[in-house]
PDB file of C-alpha atoms in Angstrom:
ATOM      1  CA  MET V   8     101.251  93.756 104.915  1.00 45.00           C
ATOM      2  CA  LYS V   9      97.631  95.087 105.115  1.00 48.00           C
ATOM      3  CA  PRO V  10      95.371  93.582 102.387  1.00 59.00           C
ATOM      4  CA  PRO V  11      94.407  96.123  99.720  1.00 64.00           C
ATOM      5  CA  PHE V  12      90.593  95.601 100.714  1.00 62.00           C
ATOM      6  CA  GLU V  13      88.699  93.873 103.396  1.00 70.00           C
ATOM      7  CA  ILE V  14      88.815  90.326 103.351  1.00 75.00           C
ATOM      8  CA  ILE V  15      85.230  88.471 103.514  1.00 78.00           C
ATOM      9  CA  GLU V  16      85.826  85.045 105.775  1.00 80.00           C
ATOM     10  CA  PHE V  17      83.590  82.149 105.808  1.00 80.00           C
ATOM     11  CA  SER V  18      83.190  78.579 106.757  1.00 82.00           C
ATOM     12  CA  PHE V  19      81.809  75.979 104.394  1.00 80.00           C
ATOM     13  CA  ALA V  20      81.825  72.051 105.033  1.00 81.00           C
ATOM     14  CA  GLY V  21      84.533  72.642 107.865  1.00 85.00           C
ATOM     15  CA  LEU V  22      86.682  74.832 105.254  1.00 85.00           C
ATOM     16  CA  HIS V  23      87.878  78.281 106.204  1.00 89.00           C
ATOM     17  CA  LEU V  24      87.427  79.830 103.158  1.00 86.00           C
ATOM     18  CA  GLN V  25      87.345  83.727 101.951  1.00 89.00           C
ATOM     19  CA  GLU V  26      86.306  86.301  98.892  1.00 85.00           C
ATOM     20  CA  PRO V  27      82.806  84.839  97.771  1.00 88.00           C
ATOM     21  CA  GLY V  28      82.478  87.786  95.443  1.00 86.00           C
ATOM     22  CA  ALA V  29      85.808  86.635  93.510  1.00 89.00           C
ATOM     23  CA  LEU V  30      84.493  82.996  93.358  1.00 93.00           C
ATOM     24  CA  ILE V  31      81.444  84.039  91.831  1.00 93.00           C
ATOM     25  CA  SER V  32      82.708  86.675  89.643  1.00 93.00           C
ATOM     26  CA  ASN V  33      85.277  84.493  87.924  1.00 95.00           C
ATOM     27  CA  TRP V  34      82.941  81.674  87.734  1.00 97.00           C
ATOM     28  CA  LEU V  35      80.420  83.738  86.182  1.00 97.00           C
ATOM     29  CA  ILE V  36      83.161  84.475  83.539  1.00 97.00           C
ATOM     30  CA  THR V  37      83.530  80.611  83.181  1.00 98.00           C
ATOM     31  CA  ALA V  38      80.267  80.005  82.215  1.00 98.00           C
ATOM     32  CA  PHE V  39      80.079  82.577  79.772  1.00 98.00           C
ATOM     33  CA  SER V  40      83.360  80.968  77.983  1.00 98.00           C
ATOM     34  CA  ILE V  41      82.105  77.770  78.293  1.00 98.00           C
ATOM     35  CA  TYR V  42      78.823  78.921  76.661  1.00 98.00           C
ATOM     36  CA  ALA V  43      80.757  81.014  73.908  1.00 97.00           C
ATOM     37  CA  TYR V  44      83.209  77.929  73.018  1.00 97.00           C
ATOM     38  CA  LYS V  45      80.053  75.461  72.825  1.00 96.00           C
ATOM     39  CA  SER V  46      77.637  78.067  70.901  1.00 95.00           C
ATOM     40  CA  ILE V  47      79.871  79.319  68.299  1.00 94.00           C
ATOM     41  CA  ASN V  48      79.960  78.067  65.173  1.00 92.00           C
ATOM     42  CA  TRP V  49      83.638  77.896  64.407  1.00 94.00           C
ATOM     43  CA  SER V  50      85.389  77.405  61.353  1.00 90.00           C
ATOM     44  CA  ASN V  51      88.896  76.073  60.523  1.00 90.00           C
ATOM     45  CA  SER V  52      90.250  79.273  60.011  1.00 92.00           C
ATOM     46  CA  PRO V  53      93.877  79.941  61.880  1.00 94.00           C
ATOM     47  CA  ALA V  54      91.782  83.202  63.476  1.00 95.00           C
ATOM     48  CA  SER V  55      89.068  80.849  64.512  1.00 95.00           C
ATOM     49  CA  SER V  56      91.228  78.383  66.379  1.00 96.00           C
ATOM     50  CA  ALA V  57      93.169  81.406  67.962  1.00 97.00           C
ATOM     51  CA  PHE V  58      89.542  82.879  69.365  1.00 97.00           C
ATOM     52  CA  LYS V  59      88.431  78.961  70.329  1.00 97.00           C
ATOM     53  CA  LYS V  60      91.622  78.335  72.581  1.00 98.00           C
ATOM     54  CA  PHE V  61      90.940  82.157  73.698  1.00 98.00           C
ATOM     55  CA  TYR V  62      87.348  81.346  75.205  1.00 98.00           C
ATOM     56  CA  LEU V  63      88.340  77.668  76.328  1.00 98.00           C
ATOM     57  CA  VAL V  64      91.541  78.725  78.168  1.00 98.00           C
ATOM     58  CA  LEU V  65      90.026  81.565  79.987  1.00 98.00           C
ATOM     59  CA  ALA V  66      87.369  79.101  81.057  1.00 98.00           C
ATOM     60  CA  ILE V  67      90.009  77.211  82.642  1.00 98.00           C
ATOM     61  CA  SER V  68      91.502  79.985  83.969  1.00 97.00           C
ATOM     62  CA  THR V  69      88.831  81.506  85.811  1.00 97.00           C
ATOM     63  CA  PHE V  70      87.586  78.423  87.173  1.00 97.00           C
ATOM     64  CA  LEU V  71      91.008  77.746  88.842  1.00 97.00           C
ATOM     65  CA  SER V  72      91.040  81.298  89.655  1.00 95.00           C
ATOM     66  CA  GLY V  73      87.930  81.193  91.700  1.00 94.00           C
ATOM     67  CA  PHE V  74      89.032  78.268  93.880  1.00 94.00           C
ATOM     68  CA  GLY V  75      92.712  80.350  94.183  1.00 93.00           C
ATOM     69  CA  HIS V  76      90.800  83.464  96.070  1.00 91.00           C
ATOM     70  CA  VAL V  77      88.122  81.063  98.014  1.00 94.00           C
ATOM     71  CA  LEU V  78      91.264  78.485  98.885  1.00 94.00           C
ATOM     72  CA  PHE V  79      93.824  81.097  99.742  1.00 92.00           C
ATOM     73  CA  GLN V  80      94.204  80.217 103.404  1.00 91.00           C
ATOM     74  CA  TYR V  81      95.504  76.824 102.148  1.00 93.00           C
ATOM     75  CA  PHE V  82      97.165  77.085  99.326  1.00 93.00           C
ATOM     76  CA  GLY V  83      98.164  81.062  99.209  1.00 92.00           C
ATOM     77  CA  VAL V  84      99.877  82.880  96.452  1.00 93.00           C
ATOM     78  CA  PHE V  85     100.972  79.418  95.283  1.00 94.00           C
ATOM     79  CA  GLY V  86      97.099  78.466  94.719  1.00 94.00           C
ATOM     80  CA  LYS V  87      96.947  81.571  92.060  1.00 95.00           C
ATOM     81  CA  TYR V  88      99.870  80.614  89.819  1.00 97.00           C
ATOM     82  CA  PRO V  89      97.826  78.206  87.608  1.00 97.00           C
ATOM     83  CA  ALA V  90      95.416  80.720  86.794  1.00 97.00           C
ATOM     84  CA  TRP V  91      97.849  83.535  86.287  1.00 97.00           C
ATOM     85  CA  ILE V  92      99.857  80.979  83.928  1.00 97.00           C
ATOM     86  CA  LEU V  93      96.420  80.566  81.584  1.00 97.00           C
ATOM     87  CA  ALA V  94      95.420  83.920  81.915  1.00 97.00           C
ATOM     88  CA  VAL V  95      98.184  85.143  80.158  1.00 97.00           C
ATOM     89  CA  THR V  96      97.748  82.239  77.626  1.00 98.00           C
ATOM     90  CA  SER V  97      94.397  82.915  76.486  1.00 98.00           C
ATOM     91  CA  GLY V  98      95.698  86.806  76.212  1.00 97.00           C
ATOM     92  CA  TYR V  99      98.342  85.476  73.803  1.00 98.00           C
ATOM     93  CA  TYR V 100      95.372  83.274  71.930  1.00 98.00           C
ATOM     94  CA  ILE V 101      93.014  86.457  71.456  1.00 97.00           C
ATOM     95  CA  SER V 102      96.144  88.517  70.342  1.00 97.00           C
ATOM     96  CA  THR V 103      96.873  86.011  67.714  1.00 97.00           C
ATOM     97  CA  GLY V 104      93.387  85.453  66.546  1.00 96.00           C
ATOM     98  CA  ILE V 105      93.560  89.779  66.193  1.00 97.00           C
ATOM     99  CA  LEU V 106      96.759  89.567  64.389  1.00 97.00           C
ATOM    100  CA  TYR V 107      95.856  86.976  61.801  1.00 95.00           C
ATOM    101  CA  TYR V 108      93.747  90.008  59.913  1.00 95.00           C
ATOM    102  CA  TRP V 109      96.506  92.124  60.309  1.00 96.00           C
ATOM    103  CA  ARG V 110      99.509  89.681  58.562  1.00 94.00           C
ATOM    104  CA  SER V 111      99.852  91.457  55.915  1.00 93.00           C
ATOM    105  CA  HIS V 112     101.494  94.965  57.510  1.00 94.00           C
ATOM    106  CA  LYS V 113     105.309  94.760  57.641  1.00 94.00           C
ATOM    107  CA  SER V 114     104.342  95.484  61.671  1.00 96.00           C
ATOM    108  CA  TYR V 115     103.021  92.173  61.520  1.00 96.00           C
ATOM    109  CA  LYS V 116     106.249  90.275  62.843  1.00 96.00           C
ATOM    110  CA  LEU V 117     107.271  92.900  65.282  1.00 97.00           C
ATOM    111  CA  LEU V 118     103.493  92.525  66.989  1.00 97.00           C
ATOM    112  CA  LYS V 119     103.807  89.132  66.880  1.00 96.00           C
ATOM    113  CA  TYR V 120     107.233  88.677  68.716  1.00 97.00           C
ATOM    114  CA  PHE V 121     106.465  91.453  71.142  1.00 97.00           C
ATOM    115  CA  LEU V 122     103.289  89.709  71.991  1.00 97.00           C
ATOM    116  CA  ILE V 123     105.768  86.426  72.827  1.00 97.00           C
ATOM    117  CA  THR V 124     108.149  88.371  74.551  1.00 97.00           C
ATOM    118  CA  LYS V 125     106.207  90.898  76.871  1.00 97.00           C
ATOM    119  CA  SER V 126     103.959  87.548  77.899  1.00 97.00           C
ATOM    120  CA  ILE V 127     107.158  85.485  79.214  1.00 97.00           C
ATOM    121  CA  VAL V 128     108.865  88.438  80.892  1.00 98.00           C
ATOM    122  CA  LEU V 129     105.546  89.753  82.774  1.00 97.00           C
ATOM    123  CA  LEU V 130     104.778  86.195  83.798  1.00 97.00           C
ATOM    124  CA  SER V 131     107.969  85.682  85.157  1.00 97.00           C
ATOM    125  CA  LEU V 132     108.132  88.730  86.821  1.00 97.00           C
ATOM    126  CA  SER V 133     105.019  87.593  88.376  1.00 97.00           C
ATOM    127  CA  LEU V 134     105.819  84.590  89.449  1.00 96.00           C
ATOM    128  CA  LEU V 135     109.316  85.083  90.824  1.00 96.00           C
ATOM    129  CA  ASN V 136     107.717  87.816  92.683  1.00 96.00           C
ATOM    130  CA  GLN V 137     104.746  86.719  94.022  1.00 94.00           C
ATOM    131  CA  THR V 138     102.375  89.564  92.673  1.00 93.00           C
ATOM    132  CA  PHE V 139      99.655  89.731  90.322  1.00 90.00           C
ATOM    133  CA  VAL V 140     100.918  93.181  89.373  1.00 90.00           C
ATOM    134  CA  PHE V 141     102.537  92.114  86.339  1.00 95.00           C
ATOM    135  CA  ILE V 142      99.895  89.840  85.117  1.00 94.00           C
ATOM    136  CA  ALA V 143      97.567  93.025  85.226  1.00 89.00           C
ATOM    137  CA  ILE V 144     100.586  95.100  83.173  1.00 92.00           C
ATOM    138  CA  ASP V 145     100.405  92.195  80.679  1.00 95.00           C
ATOM    139  CA  SER V 146      96.672  92.463  80.490  1.00 93.00           C
ATOM    140  CA  ILE V 147      96.609  96.053  79.691  1.00 91.00           C
ATOM    141  CA  LEU V 148      99.215  95.839  76.695  1.00 94.00           C
ATOM    142  CA  THR V 149      97.705  92.670  75.342  1.00 95.00           C
ATOM    143  CA  TYR V 150      94.064  94.094  75.361  1.00 96.00           C
ATOM    144  CA  LEU V 151      94.469  97.449  74.794  1.00 95.00           C
ATOM    145  CA  LEU V 152      97.288  97.044  71.927  1.00 97.00           C
ATOM    146  CA  TYR V 153      95.623  94.171  70.123  1.00 97.00           C
ATOM    147  CA  CYS V 154      92.050  94.036  70.908  1.00 96.00           C
ATOM    148  CA  GLY V 155      91.794  98.138  71.226  1.00 96.00           C
ATOM    149  CA  TYR V 156      94.430  99.904  68.859  1.00 97.00           C
ATOM    150  CA  LEU V 157      94.718  97.057  66.000  1.00 97.00           C
ATOM    151  CA  ALA V 158      90.824  95.968  66.128  1.00 97.00           C
ATOM    152  CA  GLY V 159      90.310  99.990  66.045  1.00 97.00           C
ATOM    153  CA  ARG V 160      92.711 100.553  62.886  1.00 96.00           C
ATOM    154  CA  MET V 161      91.047  97.423  61.068  1.00 97.00           C
ATOM    155  CA  TRP V 162      87.671  98.951  61.830  1.00 97.00           C
ATOM    156  CA  ALA V 163      88.371 102.091  60.183  1.00 96.00           C
ATOM    157  CA  LYS V 164      89.516 100.153  57.140  1.00 94.00           C
ATOM    158  CA  ASN V 165      85.910  98.778  56.964  1.00 92.00           C
ATOM    159  CA  ASN V 166      86.368  95.484  58.822  1.00 93.00           C
ATOM    160  CA  LEU V 167      83.025  96.255  60.606  1.00 93.00           C
ATOM    161  CA  ASP V 168      83.472  93.181  62.807  1.00 94.00           C
ATOM    162  CA  MET V 169      86.290  94.430  64.818  1.00 96.00           C
ATOM    163  CA  GLN V 170      83.980  97.259  66.182  1.00 97.00           C
ATOM    164  CA  TYR V 171      83.014  94.577  68.855  1.00 97.00           C
ATOM    165  CA  PHE V 172      86.469  94.071  69.778  1.00 97.00           C
ATOM    166  CA  VAL V 173      86.921  98.210  70.142  1.00 97.00           C
ATOM    167  CA  TYR V 174      83.469  98.158  72.277  1.00 97.00           C
ATOM    168  CA  GLY V 175      84.733  95.509  74.582  1.00 97.00           C
ATOM    169  CA  ILE V 176      87.889  97.324  75.324  1.00 96.00           C
ATOM    170  CA  LEU V 177      86.375 100.779  75.939  1.00 96.00           C
ATOM    171  CA  VAL V 178      84.288  98.604  78.494  1.00 95.00           C
ATOM    172  CA  LEU V 179      87.403  97.271  80.158  1.00 93.00           C
ATOM    173  CA  ILE V 180      89.430 100.042  80.535  1.00 91.00           C
ATOM    174  CA  PRO V 181      88.216 101.360  83.573  1.00 90.00           C
ATOM    175  CA  SER V 182      89.360  97.945  85.246  1.00 85.00           C
ATOM    176  CA  ALA V 183      92.878  98.792  84.901  1.00 79.00           C
ATOM    177  CA  PHE V 184      91.976 102.372  87.072  1.00 81.00           C
ATOM    178  CA  ILE V 185      89.453 100.334  89.524  1.00 82.00           C
ATOM    179  CA  PHE V 186      92.611  97.953  90.092  1.00 73.00           C
ATOM    180  CA  LEU V 187      95.771  99.938  90.233  1.00 73.00           C
ATOM    181  CA  MET V 188      93.915 102.853  92.275  1.00 72.00           C
ATOM    182  CA  ASN V 189      92.669 100.134  94.535  1.00 74.00           C
ATOM    183  CA  ILE V 190      88.825 101.509  94.270  1.00 73.00           C
ATOM    184  CA  ASN V 191      86.325  98.776  95.885  1.00 75.00           C
ATOM    185  CA  LEU V 192      82.437 100.350  96.215  1.00 75.00           C
ATOM    186  CA  HIS V 193      81.749  98.005  99.018  1.00 74.00           C
ATOM    187  CA  LYS V 194      83.254  94.893 100.665  1.00 73.00           C
ATOM    188  CA  TYR V 195      80.960  92.561  98.590  1.00 70.00           C
ATOM    189  CA  LEU V 196      82.022  94.310  95.823  1.00 76.00           C
ATOM    190  CA  ASN V 197      85.913  95.042  95.888  1.00 82.00           C
ATOM    191  CA  ARG V 198      87.977  96.070  92.825  1.00 81.00           C
ATOM    192  CA  ASP V 199      88.741  92.662  91.451  1.00 81.00           C
ATOM    193  CA  ASP V 200      84.972  91.758  91.864  1.00 84.00           C
ATOM    194  CA  LEU V 201      84.392  95.358  89.684  1.00 89.00           C
ATOM    195  CA  SER V 202      87.281  93.872  87.169  1.00 88.00           C
ATOM    196  CA  HIS V 203      85.678  90.637  86.549  1.00 90.00           C
ATOM    197  CA  LEU V 204      82.485  91.991  85.975  1.00 93.00           C
ATOM    198  CA  LEU V 205      83.568  94.578  83.416  1.00 93.00           C
ATOM    199  CA  MET V 206      85.548  91.239  81.866  1.00 95.00           C
ATOM    200  CA  LEU V 207      82.400  89.326  81.823  1.00 96.00           C
ATOM    201  CA  ILE V 208      81.164  92.266  79.712  1.00 96.00           C
ATOM    202  CA  CYS V 209      83.736  92.894  77.565  1.00 96.00           C
ATOM    203  CA  ILE V 210      84.171  89.078  76.337  1.00 97.00           C
ATOM    204  CA  ILE V 211      80.322  88.965  75.779  1.00 97.00           C
ATOM    205  CA  LEU V 212      81.042  91.881  73.439  1.00 97.00           C
ATOM    206  CA  PHE V 213      84.401  90.181  71.721  1.00 97.00           C
ATOM    207  CA  TYR V 214      81.751  87.080  71.217  1.00 97.00           C
ATOM    208  CA  TYR V 215      79.556  88.757  68.925  1.00 96.00           C
ATOM    209  CA  GLY V 216      82.752  89.884  66.855  1.00 96.00           C
ATOM    210  CA  VAL V 217      83.618  86.529  67.223  1.00 96.00           C
ATOM    211  CA  ARG V 218      80.723  84.869  65.932  1.00 95.00           C
ATOM    212  CA  LYS V 219      80.272  87.027  62.917  1.00 93.00           C
ATOM    213  CA  MET V 220      83.550  86.352  61.695  1.00 92.00           C
ATOM    214  CA  ASN V 221      83.122  82.721  61.845  1.00 91.00           C
ATOM    215  CA  LEU V 222      79.793  83.061  60.137  1.00 88.00           C
ATOM    216  CA  ARG V 223      81.486  85.493  57.503  1.00 84.00           C
ATOM    217  CA  TYR V 224      84.326  83.017  56.946  1.00 81.00           C
ATOM    218  CA  LEU V 225      81.858  79.733  56.651  1.00 82.00           C
ATOM    219  CA  ASN V 226      79.707  81.560  54.033  1.00 81.00           C
ATOM    220  CA  LYS V 227      82.315  82.048  51.658  1.00 72.00           C
TER     221      LYS V 227
END
């Protein structure tokens, strides 16, 4: 099967490697996630704990994802499985953090169970079919519903910290079309690289919201 974009191959230390752009763009997300994890003055609220786990798990996920891309010739699609599992897990944590502020609504339990169910089902489909498509679908549902729609609803009700999640999602939305429509601007800036860069901007915007929430909680 022809790959969706031109695969850049290179050698280093006797190893046959590929996709240097994916390695760099993934590790940029790793670096910022570690920075966020270390720099935020975390509180002891359940939401703070969930957001903290989000940045930690995302850092590990993207770090491993870089290796999964660059070492693909040695491990194949199975080398990407750990990053896929952790990507779904990180999405679960940030959604849990958002849901904490929605806990007084009747739809809270439904949204919580939906989060768990769709994460398990779509992750299982990706692993069984050896394809990233279902991970992409899971990410789209997770971020649009919880960080976009729910955060937008709460922002409209004067929870101003939620605006940063909505801004992040607005930045991230084009990545769904970039991936699903296989948009590649250059062989050194393919659909994966573009999506990673948009994800980086997205989590930077999330960072401002999470930091403000923690400061507000601590100041109480």
